[in-house]
Amino acid sequence: AAVTVRINAYQNRAGRWAQILNMSTRRERHGFGTFLIAGLEEVLRRESVDVVVLYPAWNGRAPTFWSSIGFSACKASLLPKEELVPYEQGGPLLPEFEASRNAPLPRWEKRIAVAPSSLGASRQPKPQQASLQQLSLEEQRRTRLRSGKNYVSSKTAAKGKGSSGSGA
């Protein structure tokens, strides 16, 4: 299973929202998509994303899948109005269309976290601070990669878990 996501910073408040652009799996109805999206939502919450939007293909299967994991068409959007401006008009939203019907697809949304209440000192929330000693080896590696320090510790390399260049 694979997913393509665009993460957008809110224009007038702290935090972010995301748009799922594509999701596919070789075998349907085996739980791979559900597992993938559950993991994605966890990662997005860690990155201060509170709302996820998508445009499900109108093929009979996609709407059933997305509704089964909590997405729905909303009468009132979970996003502020400035975030609903389409990309071609200078906004962040990428509306999608059904080519066979030559019509726009409905936008579905899901809240995955509580929205931040105010901007505070900066537009973007600060990442959680933790000492490297409190983190697992994998979390240490991710923290170092995020901060630009791409190296392998001697403990990890000795166990044969060094970087293979595959972006694991």
Short mmCIF file of N, CA and C in Angstrom, two decimals:
data_model
loop_
_atom_site.label_atom_id
_atom_site.label_comp_id
_atom_site.label_asym_id
_atom_site.label_seq_id
_atom_site.Cartn_x
_atom_site.Cartn_y
_atom_site.Cartn_z
N ALA A 1 0.85 -1.18 0.00
CA ALA A 1 0.00 0.00 0.00
C ALA A 1 0.89 1.23 0.00
N ALA A 2 0.40 2.29 -0.63
CA ALA A 2 1.15 3.55 -0.71
C ALA A 2 0.18 4.71 -0.62
N VAL A 3 0.66 5.82 -0.07
CA VAL A 3 -0.16 7.02 0.05
C VAL A 3 0.69 8.24 -0.27
N THR A 4 0.07 9.23 -0.92
CA THR A 4 0.72 10.51 -1.21
C THR A 4 -0.05 11.58 -0.44
N VAL A 5 0.68 12.39 0.32
CA VAL A 5 0.06 13.37 1.20
C VAL A 5 0.72 14.72 1.01
N ARG A 6 -0.09 15.76 1.05
CA ARG A 6 0.43 17.13 1.04
C ARG A 6 0.10 17.73 2.40
N ILE A 7 1.11 18.27 3.08
CA ILE A 7 0.92 18.90 4.39
C ILE A 7 0.97 20.41 4.21
N ASN A 8 -0.01 21.10 4.77
CA ASN A 8 -0.14 22.55 4.63
C ASN A 8 -0.14 23.21 6.00
N ALA A 9 0.61 24.29 6.15
CA ALA A 9 0.55 25.09 7.37
C ALA A 9 -0.69 25.97 7.30
N TYR A 10 -1.39 26.09 8.43
CA TYR A 10 -2.52 27.00 8.47
C TYR A 10 -2.02 28.42 8.23
N GLN A 11 -2.80 29.20 7.52
CA GLN A 11 -2.40 30.56 7.20
C GLN A 11 -2.54 31.51 8.38
N ASN A 12 -3.55 31.29 9.24
CA ASN A 12 -3.84 32.26 10.30
C ASN A 12 -3.87 31.67 11.70
N ARG A 13 -3.31 30.50 11.87
CA ARG A 13 -3.24 29.91 13.21
C ARG A 13 -2.13 28.87 13.24
N ALA A 14 -1.80 28.42 14.44
CA ALA A 14 -0.76 27.41 14.59
C ALA A 14 -1.27 26.07 14.08
N GLY A 15 -0.35 25.22 13.71
CA GLY A 15 -0.70 23.87 13.31
C GLY A 15 -0.73 23.68 11.80
N ARG A 16 -1.14 22.48 11.41
CA ARG A 16 -1.14 22.11 10.00
C ARG A 16 -2.37 21.27 9.69
N TRP A 17 -2.66 21.16 8.39
CA TRP A 17 -3.68 20.24 7.91
C TRP A 17 -3.09 19.51 6.72
N ALA A 18 -3.67 18.37 6.38
CA ALA A 18 -3.11 17.55 5.31
C ALA A 18 -4.18 17.17 4.30
N GLN A 19 -3.72 16.94 3.07
CA GLN A 19 -4.60 16.45 2.02
C GLN A 19 -4.02 15.17 1.46
N ILE A 20 -4.79 14.09 1.50
CA ILE A 20 -4.38 12.84 0.87
C ILE A 20 -4.68 12.98 -0.62
N LEU A 21 -3.63 12.86 -1.43
CA LEU A 21 -3.77 13.02 -2.87
C LEU A 21 -4.02 11.69 -3.57
N ASN A 22 -3.46 10.63 -3.02
CA ASN A 22 -3.63 9.32 -3.64
C ASN A 22 -3.33 8.23 -2.61
N MET A 23 -4.06 7.13 -2.70
CA MET A 23 -3.78 5.96 -1.88
C MET A 23 -4.11 4.75 -2.73
N SER A 24 -3.21 3.81 -2.73
CA SER A 24 -3.47 2.59 -3.51
C SER A 24 -2.87 1.39 -2.80
N THR A 25 -3.41 0.25 -3.12
CA THR A 25 -2.90 -1.00 -2.59
C THR A 25 -3.07 -2.08 -3.65
N ARG A 26 -2.14 -2.97 -3.70
CA ARG A 26 -2.20 -4.02 -4.72
C ARG A 26 -3.40 -4.94 -4.48
N ARG A 27 -3.60 -5.31 -3.20
CA ARG A 27 -4.72 -6.20 -2.86
C ARG A 27 -5.67 -5.46 -1.94
N GLU A 28 -6.91 -5.36 -2.35
CA GLU A 28 -7.93 -4.71 -1.53
C GLU A 28 -8.55 -5.74 -0.58
N ARG A 29 -9.15 -5.19 0.50
CA ARG A 29 -9.88 -5.99 1.48
C ARG A 29 -8.99 -6.96 2.27
N HIS A 30 -7.71 -6.58 2.44
CA HIS A 30 -6.79 -7.35 3.28
C HIS A 30 -6.33 -6.54 4.50
N GLY A 31 -6.81 -5.30 4.63
CA GLY A 31 -6.45 -4.47 5.77
C GLY A 31 -5.23 -3.60 5.56
N PHE A 32 -4.56 -3.70 4.41
CA PHE A 32 -3.33 -2.92 4.19
C PHE A 32 -3.61 -1.42 4.16
N GLY A 33 -4.68 -1.00 3.49
CA GLY A 33 -5.03 0.41 3.44
C GLY A 33 -5.39 0.96 4.80
N THR A 34 -6.16 0.22 5.56
CA THR A 34 -6.55 0.64 6.91
C THR A 34 -5.33 0.78 7.79
N PHE A 35 -4.42 -0.18 7.72
CA PHE A 35 -3.19 -0.15 8.49
C PHE A 35 -2.33 1.05 8.09
N LEU A 36 -2.21 1.29 6.79
CA LEU A 36 -1.41 2.41 6.29
C LEU A 36 -1.97 3.75 6.77
N ILE A 37 -3.26 3.95 6.62
CA ILE A 37 -3.85 5.23 7.01
C ILE A 37 -3.79 5.43 8.52
N ALA A 38 -3.96 4.37 9.31
CA ALA A 38 -3.83 4.50 10.77
C ALA A 38 -2.42 4.96 11.14
N GLY A 39 -1.41 4.39 10.51
CA GLY A 39 -0.03 4.82 10.76
C GLY A 39 0.21 6.24 10.29
N LEU A 40 -0.33 6.58 9.13
CA LEU A 40 -0.19 7.94 8.61
C LEU A 40 -0.81 8.95 9.57
N GLU A 41 -1.99 8.66 10.06
CA GLU A 41 -2.64 9.58 10.99
C GLU A 41 -1.81 9.78 12.25
N GLU A 42 -1.17 8.73 12.74
CA GLU A 42 -0.31 8.86 13.92
C GLU A 42 0.87 9.78 13.62
N VAL A 43 1.50 9.61 12.48
CA VAL A 43 2.62 10.48 12.09
C VAL A 43 2.14 11.92 11.92
N LEU A 44 1.00 12.11 11.29
CA LEU A 44 0.47 13.46 11.08
C LEU A 44 0.17 14.15 12.40
N ARG A 45 -0.40 13.43 13.36
CA ARG A 45 -0.66 14.03 14.67
C ARG A 45 0.64 14.50 15.31
N ARG A 46 1.70 13.73 15.18
CA ARG A 46 3.00 14.12 15.74
C ARG A 46 3.54 15.38 15.07
N GLU A 47 3.10 15.64 13.86
CA GLU A 47 3.55 16.82 13.11
C GLU A 47 2.53 17.97 13.21
N SER A 48 1.69 17.94 14.23
CA SER A 48 0.71 19.00 14.52
C SER A 48 -0.37 19.15 13.45
N VAL A 49 -0.72 18.06 12.79
CA VAL A 49 -1.83 18.06 11.82
C VAL A 49 -3.10 17.68 12.58
N ASP A 50 -4.16 18.48 12.40
CA ASP A 50 -5.41 18.18 13.09
C ASP A 50 -6.54 17.76 12.16
N VAL A 51 -6.47 18.10 10.87
CA VAL A 51 -7.52 17.76 9.92
C VAL A 51 -6.89 17.16 8.67
N VAL A 52 -7.53 16.12 8.15
CA VAL A 52 -7.11 15.50 6.89
C VAL A 52 -8.29 15.59 5.92
N VAL A 53 -8.01 16.02 4.69
CA VAL A 53 -9.04 16.08 3.66
C VAL A 53 -8.63 15.20 2.49
N LEU A 54 -9.62 14.78 1.71
CA LEU A 54 -9.36 13.98 0.52
C LEU A 54 -10.57 14.04 -0.40
N TYR A 55 -10.37 13.60 -1.60
CA TYR A 55 -11.45 13.53 -2.60
C TYR A 55 -11.53 12.08 -3.06
N PRO A 56 -12.42 11.27 -2.47
CA PRO A 56 -12.46 9.85 -2.84
C PRO A 56 -12.96 9.66 -4.28
N ALA A 57 -12.28 8.78 -4.99
CA ALA A 57 -12.72 8.43 -6.34
C ALA A 57 -14.14 7.90 -6.26
N TRP A 58 -14.94 8.20 -7.23
CA TRP A 58 -16.34 7.78 -7.21
C TRP A 58 -16.48 6.46 -7.94
N ASN A 59 -15.86 5.42 -7.38
CA ASN A 59 -15.83 4.12 -8.06
C ASN A 59 -16.59 3.03 -7.30
N GLY A 60 -17.28 3.40 -6.26
CA GLY A 60 -18.03 2.41 -5.49
C GLY A 60 -17.24 1.82 -4.34
N ARG A 61 -15.93 1.67 -4.50
CA ARG A 61 -15.09 1.09 -3.44
C ARG A 61 -14.49 2.15 -2.53
N ALA A 62 -13.98 3.23 -3.12
CA ALA A 62 -13.29 4.25 -2.32
C ALA A 62 -14.20 4.89 -1.27
N PRO A 63 -15.40 5.34 -1.61
CA PRO A 63 -16.24 5.94 -0.57
C PRO A 63 -16.53 4.99 0.59
N THR A 64 -16.72 3.72 0.30
CA THR A 64 -16.96 2.74 1.35
C THR A 64 -15.74 2.61 2.25
N PHE A 65 -14.55 2.53 1.66
CA PHE A 65 -13.32 2.43 2.44
C PHE A 65 -13.14 3.66 3.33
N TRP A 66 -13.20 4.86 2.73
CA TRP A 66 -12.92 6.08 3.50
C TRP A 66 -13.96 6.29 4.60
N SER A 67 -15.22 5.98 4.35
CA SER A 67 -16.22 6.15 5.41
C SER A 67 -15.99 5.14 6.54
N SER A 68 -15.47 3.96 6.21
CA SER A 68 -15.23 2.95 7.25
C SER A 68 -14.14 3.36 8.24
N ILE A 69 -13.29 4.32 7.85
CA ILE A 69 -12.22 4.77 8.76
C ILE A 69 -12.44 6.21 9.23
N GLY A 70 -13.69 6.68 9.12
CA GLY A 70 -14.05 7.94 9.75
C GLY A 70 -14.13 9.18 8.90
N PHE A 71 -13.87 9.09 7.61
CA PHE A 71 -13.98 10.26 6.73
C PHE A 71 -15.42 10.41 6.28
N SER A 72 -15.82 11.66 6.04
CA SER A 72 -17.17 11.90 5.52
C SER A 72 -17.22 13.25 4.81
N ALA A 73 -18.20 13.38 3.94
CA ALA A 73 -18.47 14.67 3.31
C ALA A 73 -19.05 15.57 4.38
N CYS A 74 -18.55 16.78 4.46
CA CYS A 74 -19.00 17.69 5.51
C CYS A 74 -19.82 18.83 4.91
N LYS A 75 -20.96 19.13 5.54
CA LYS A 75 -21.73 20.31 5.13
C LYS A 75 -20.96 21.56 5.48
N ALA A 76 -20.38 21.59 6.66
CA ALA A 76 -19.52 22.69 7.10
C ALA A 76 -18.11 22.13 7.24
N SER A 77 -17.15 22.76 6.55
CA SER A 77 -15.77 22.26 6.56
C SER A 77 -15.13 22.39 7.94
N LEU A 78 -14.22 21.48 8.23
CA LEU A 78 -13.42 21.55 9.44
C LEU A 78 -12.27 22.55 9.27
N LEU A 79 -12.03 22.98 8.04
CA LEU A 79 -10.95 23.93 7.74
C LEU A 79 -11.49 25.36 7.75
N PRO A 80 -10.63 26.32 8.13
CA PRO A 80 -11.03 27.72 8.00
C PRO A 80 -11.23 28.08 6.52
N LYS A 81 -12.06 29.08 6.25
CA LYS A 81 -12.40 29.41 4.86
C LYS A 81 -11.19 29.75 4.01
N GLU A 82 -10.16 30.37 4.58
CA GLU A 82 -8.97 30.72 3.79
C GLU A 82 -8.21 29.49 3.30
N GLU A 83 -8.40 28.35 3.94
CA GLU A 83 -7.74 27.12 3.51
C GLU A 83 -8.50 26.42 2.38
N LEU A 84 -9.73 26.85 2.12
CA LEU A 84 -10.57 26.21 1.10
C LEU A 84 -10.40 26.84 -0.28
N VAL A 85 -9.51 27.80 -0.40
CA VAL A 85 -9.26 28.43 -1.70
C VAL A 85 -8.48 27.45 -2.57
N PRO A 86 -8.97 27.16 -3.78
CA PRO A 86 -8.27 26.21 -4.66
C PRO A 86 -6.89 26.72 -5.07
N TYR A 87 -6.01 25.80 -5.32
CA TYR A 87 -4.62 26.10 -5.69
C TYR A 87 -4.55 27.03 -6.90
N GLU A 88 -5.40 26.80 -7.91
CA GLU A 88 -5.35 27.62 -9.12
C GLU A 88 -5.78 29.06 -8.86
N GLN A 89 -6.36 29.32 -7.69
CA GLN A 89 -6.73 30.68 -7.29
C GLN A 89 -5.79 31.21 -6.21
N GLY A 90 -4.65 30.55 -6.03
CA GLY A 90 -3.64 31.00 -5.07
C GLY A 90 -3.76 30.38 -3.69
N GLY A 91 -4.67 29.44 -3.51
CA GLY A 91 -4.85 28.81 -2.20
C GLY A 91 -4.12 27.48 -2.10
N PRO A 92 -4.26 26.80 -0.97
CA PRO A 92 -3.53 25.54 -0.74
C PRO A 92 -4.28 24.27 -1.15
N LEU A 93 -5.60 24.35 -1.36
CA LEU A 93 -6.41 23.16 -1.60
C LEU A 93 -6.30 22.69 -3.04
N LEU A 94 -6.16 21.38 -3.22
CA LEU A 94 -6.06 20.79 -4.56
C LEU A 94 -7.33 19.99 -4.85
N PRO A 95 -8.39 20.64 -5.35
CA PRO A 95 -9.62 19.91 -5.68
C PRO A 95 -9.35 18.86 -6.76
N GLU A 96 -10.13 17.78 -6.74
CA GLU A 96 -9.96 16.72 -7.74
C GLU A 96 -11.27 16.53 -8.50
N PHE A 97 -11.14 16.00 -9.73
CA PHE A 97 -12.29 15.86 -10.61
C PHE A 97 -12.42 14.43 -11.11
N GLU A 98 -13.64 14.05 -11.39
CA GLU A 98 -13.93 12.75 -11.98
C GLU A 98 -14.00 12.96 -13.49
N ALA A 99 -13.02 12.44 -14.21
CA ALA A 99 -12.93 12.67 -15.65
C ALA A 99 -14.12 12.10 -16.40
N SER A 100 -14.60 10.93 -16.01
CA SER A 100 -15.70 10.29 -16.73
C SER A 100 -17.00 11.08 -16.61
N ARG A 101 -17.19 11.78 -15.48
CA ARG A 101 -18.40 12.58 -15.29
C ARG A 101 -18.16 14.06 -15.57
N ASN A 102 -16.87 14.43 -15.76
CA ASN A 102 -16.47 15.82 -15.95
C ASN A 102 -17.06 16.70 -14.84
N ALA A 103 -16.91 16.22 -13.61
CA ALA A 103 -17.47 16.92 -12.46
C ALA A 103 -16.49 16.87 -11.29
N PRO A 104 -16.53 17.88 -10.43
CA PRO A 104 -15.66 17.84 -9.24
C PRO A 104 -16.09 16.73 -8.29
N LEU A 105 -15.11 16.13 -7.63
CA LEU A 105 -15.40 15.12 -6.61
C LEU A 105 -15.74 15.83 -5.31
N PRO A 106 -16.57 15.22 -4.47
CA PRO A 106 -16.86 15.83 -3.17
C PRO A 106 -15.65 15.73 -2.24
N ARG A 107 -15.44 16.77 -1.44
CA ARG A 107 -14.34 16.77 -0.47
C ARG A 107 -14.83 16.10 0.81
N TRP A 108 -14.04 15.15 1.30
CA TRP A 108 -14.33 14.49 2.57
C TRP A 108 -13.26 14.92 3.57
N GLU A 109 -13.64 14.95 4.84
CA GLU A 109 -12.73 15.42 5.89
C GLU A 109 -12.81 14.54 7.12
N LYS A 110 -11.75 14.63 7.91
CA LYS A 110 -11.72 13.92 9.20
C LYS A 110 -10.84 14.71 10.16
N ARG A 111 -11.34 14.93 11.38
CA ARG A 111 -10.51 15.54 12.42
C ARG A 111 -9.74 14.41 13.10
N ILE A 112 -8.42 14.55 13.17
CA ILE A 112 -7.60 13.51 13.81
C ILE A 112 -6.97 13.98 15.11
N ALA A 113 -7.10 15.29 15.43
CA ALA A 113 -6.54 15.83 16.67
C ALA A 113 -7.28 17.11 17.02
N VAL A 114 -7.09 17.58 18.23
CA VAL A 114 -7.70 18.82 18.67
C VAL A 114 -6.94 19.98 18.02
N ALA A 115 -7.68 20.96 17.52
CA ALA A 115 -7.06 22.12 16.88
C ALA A 115 -6.38 23.00 17.92
N PRO A 116 -5.19 23.54 17.60
CA PRO A 116 -4.55 24.49 18.51
C PRO A 116 -5.45 25.71 18.70
N SER A 117 -5.44 26.33 19.88
CA SER A 117 -6.37 27.40 20.18
C SER A 117 -5.91 28.77 19.70
N SER A 118 -4.61 29.02 19.63
CA SER A 118 -4.16 30.35 19.21
C SER A 118 -2.77 30.27 18.61
N LEU A 119 -2.38 31.37 17.97
CA LEU A 119 -1.06 31.42 17.35
C LEU A 119 0.06 31.44 18.37
N GLY A 120 -0.12 32.12 19.48
CA GLY A 120 0.95 32.21 20.47
C GLY A 120 2.13 32.99 19.91
N ALA A 121 3.34 32.60 20.29
CA ALA A 121 4.53 33.33 19.89
C ALA A 121 4.92 33.10 18.44
N SER A 122 4.61 31.94 17.88
CA SER A 122 4.99 31.68 16.49
C SER A 122 3.86 30.96 15.77
N ARG A 123 3.89 31.00 14.44
CA ARG A 123 2.86 30.34 13.66
C ARG A 123 2.93 28.83 13.79
N GLN A 124 4.11 28.27 13.88
CA GLN A 124 4.26 26.82 13.92
C GLN A 124 4.57 26.36 15.34
N PRO A 125 3.92 25.28 15.77
CA PRO A 125 4.22 24.77 17.11
C PRO A 125 5.63 24.22 17.16
N LYS A 126 6.23 24.36 18.34
CA LYS A 126 7.58 23.84 18.50
C LYS A 126 7.52 22.33 18.70
N PRO A 127 8.46 21.57 18.10
CA PRO A 127 8.46 20.12 18.31
C PRO A 127 8.73 19.81 19.77
N GLN A 128 8.22 18.68 20.22
CA GLN A 128 8.46 18.27 21.59
C GLN A 128 9.95 18.05 21.80
N GLN A 129 10.45 18.51 22.94
CA GLN A 129 11.85 18.34 23.27
C GLN A 129 12.00 17.13 24.18
N ALA A 130 12.92 16.26 23.86
CA ALA A 130 13.20 15.09 24.69
C ALA A 130 14.69 14.82 24.59
N SER A 131 15.27 14.35 25.67
CA SER A 131 16.68 14.02 25.60
C SER A 131 16.85 12.74 24.79
N LEU A 132 17.98 12.64 24.08
CA LEU A 132 18.22 11.46 23.25
C LEU A 132 18.30 10.19 24.08
N GLN A 133 18.69 10.30 25.36
CA GLN A 133 18.78 9.12 26.20
C GLN A 133 17.40 8.50 26.45
N GLN A 134 16.33 9.30 26.39
CA GLN A 134 14.98 8.80 26.64
C GLN A 134 14.38 8.13 25.41
N LEU A 135 15.00 8.27 24.26
CA LEU A 135 14.44 7.76 23.01
C LEU A 135 15.02 6.41 22.64
N SER A 136 14.24 5.61 21.93
CA SER A 136 14.75 4.35 21.41
C SER A 136 15.77 4.66 20.31
N LEU A 137 16.56 3.66 19.91
CA LEU A 137 17.56 3.86 18.86
C LEU A 137 16.90 4.36 17.57
N GLU A 138 15.75 3.81 17.22
CA GLU A 138 15.06 4.25 15.99
C GLU A 138 14.61 5.70 16.11
N GLU A 139 14.08 6.09 17.27
CA GLU A 139 13.66 7.48 17.46
C GLU A 139 14.86 8.41 17.46
N GLN A 140 16.00 7.95 18.01
CA GLN A 140 17.23 8.75 17.96
C GLN A 140 17.65 8.98 16.52
N ARG A 141 17.58 7.94 15.69
CA ARG A 141 17.98 8.06 14.29
C ARG A 141 17.09 9.08 13.58
N ARG A 142 15.77 8.98 13.80
CA ARG A 142 14.84 9.92 13.16
C ARG A 142 15.09 11.35 13.62
N THR A 143 15.36 11.54 14.93
CA THR A 143 15.63 12.87 15.46
C THR A 143 16.89 13.44 14.82
N ARG A 144 17.93 12.62 14.69
CA ARG A 144 19.17 13.10 14.07
C ARG A 144 18.96 13.42 12.60
N LEU A 145 18.17 12.59 11.90
CA LEU A 145 17.91 12.87 10.49
C LEU A 145 17.15 14.19 10.34
N ARG A 146 16.17 14.44 11.20
CA ARG A 146 15.41 15.69 11.13
C ARG A 146 16.28 16.89 11.40
N SER A 147 17.26 16.74 12.29
CA SER A 147 18.12 17.88 12.62
C SER A 147 19.32 17.97 11.69
N GLY A 148 19.40 17.13 10.67
CA GLY A 148 20.48 17.21 9.70
C GLY A 148 21.71 16.40 10.07
N LYS A 149 21.67 15.66 11.16
CA LYS A 149 22.81 14.86 11.59
C LYS A 149 22.58 13.42 11.16
N ASN A 150 22.98 13.09 9.97
CA ASN A 150 22.74 11.76 9.40
C ASN A 150 23.96 10.88 9.65
N TYR A 151 23.95 10.16 10.74
CA TYR A 151 25.03 9.22 11.01
C TYR A 151 24.48 8.03 11.77
N VAL A 152 25.26 6.97 11.79
CA VAL A 152 24.84 5.73 12.43
C VAL A 152 25.64 5.55 13.71
N SER A 153 24.95 5.26 14.80
CA SER A 153 25.66 5.06 16.05
C SER A 153 26.40 3.72 16.00
N SER A 154 27.42 3.58 16.81
CA SER A 154 28.20 2.34 16.80
C SER A 154 27.35 1.16 17.27
N LYS A 155 26.41 1.37 18.20
CA LYS A 155 25.54 0.29 18.66
C LYS A 155 24.67 -0.21 17.52
N THR A 156 24.09 0.71 16.75
CA THR A 156 23.23 0.31 15.64
C THR A 156 24.03 -0.40 14.56
N ALA A 157 25.20 0.14 14.20
CA ALA A 157 26.02 -0.46 13.15
C ALA A 157 26.50 -1.84 13.57
N ALA A 158 26.82 -2.01 14.85
CA ALA A 158 27.32 -3.30 15.31
C ALA A 158 26.25 -4.38 15.22
N LYS A 159 24.99 -4.00 15.32
CA LYS A 159 23.91 -4.96 15.24
C LYS A 159 23.49 -5.24 13.80
N GLY A 160 24.17 -4.62 12.84
CA GLY A 160 23.83 -4.85 11.45
C GLY A 160 22.62 -4.06 10.98
N LYS A 161 22.30 -2.97 11.71
CA LYS A 161 21.14 -2.17 11.35
C LYS A 161 21.58 -0.82 10.81
N GLY A 162 22.72 -0.74 10.19
CA GLY A 162 23.21 0.52 9.65
C GLY A 162 22.39 0.97 8.47
N SER A 163 22.64 2.17 8.04
CA SER A 163 21.89 2.74 6.92
C SER A 163 22.19 2.00 5.63
N SER A 164 21.15 1.65 4.91
CA SER A 164 21.33 0.96 3.64
C SER A 164 21.08 1.89 2.48
N GLY A 165 20.74 3.14 2.76
CA GLY A 165 20.47 4.09 1.71
C GLY A 165 19.07 3.94 1.12
N SER A 166 18.23 3.08 1.68
CA SER A 166 16.89 2.85 1.13
C SER A 166 15.86 3.76 1.74
N GLY A 167 16.23 4.62 2.67
CA GLY A 167 15.28 5.50 3.32
C GLY A 167 14.35 4.79 4.26
N ALA A 168 14.80 3.72 4.87
CA ALA A 168 13.97 2.93 5.78
C ALA A 168 13.43 3.81 6.86
#
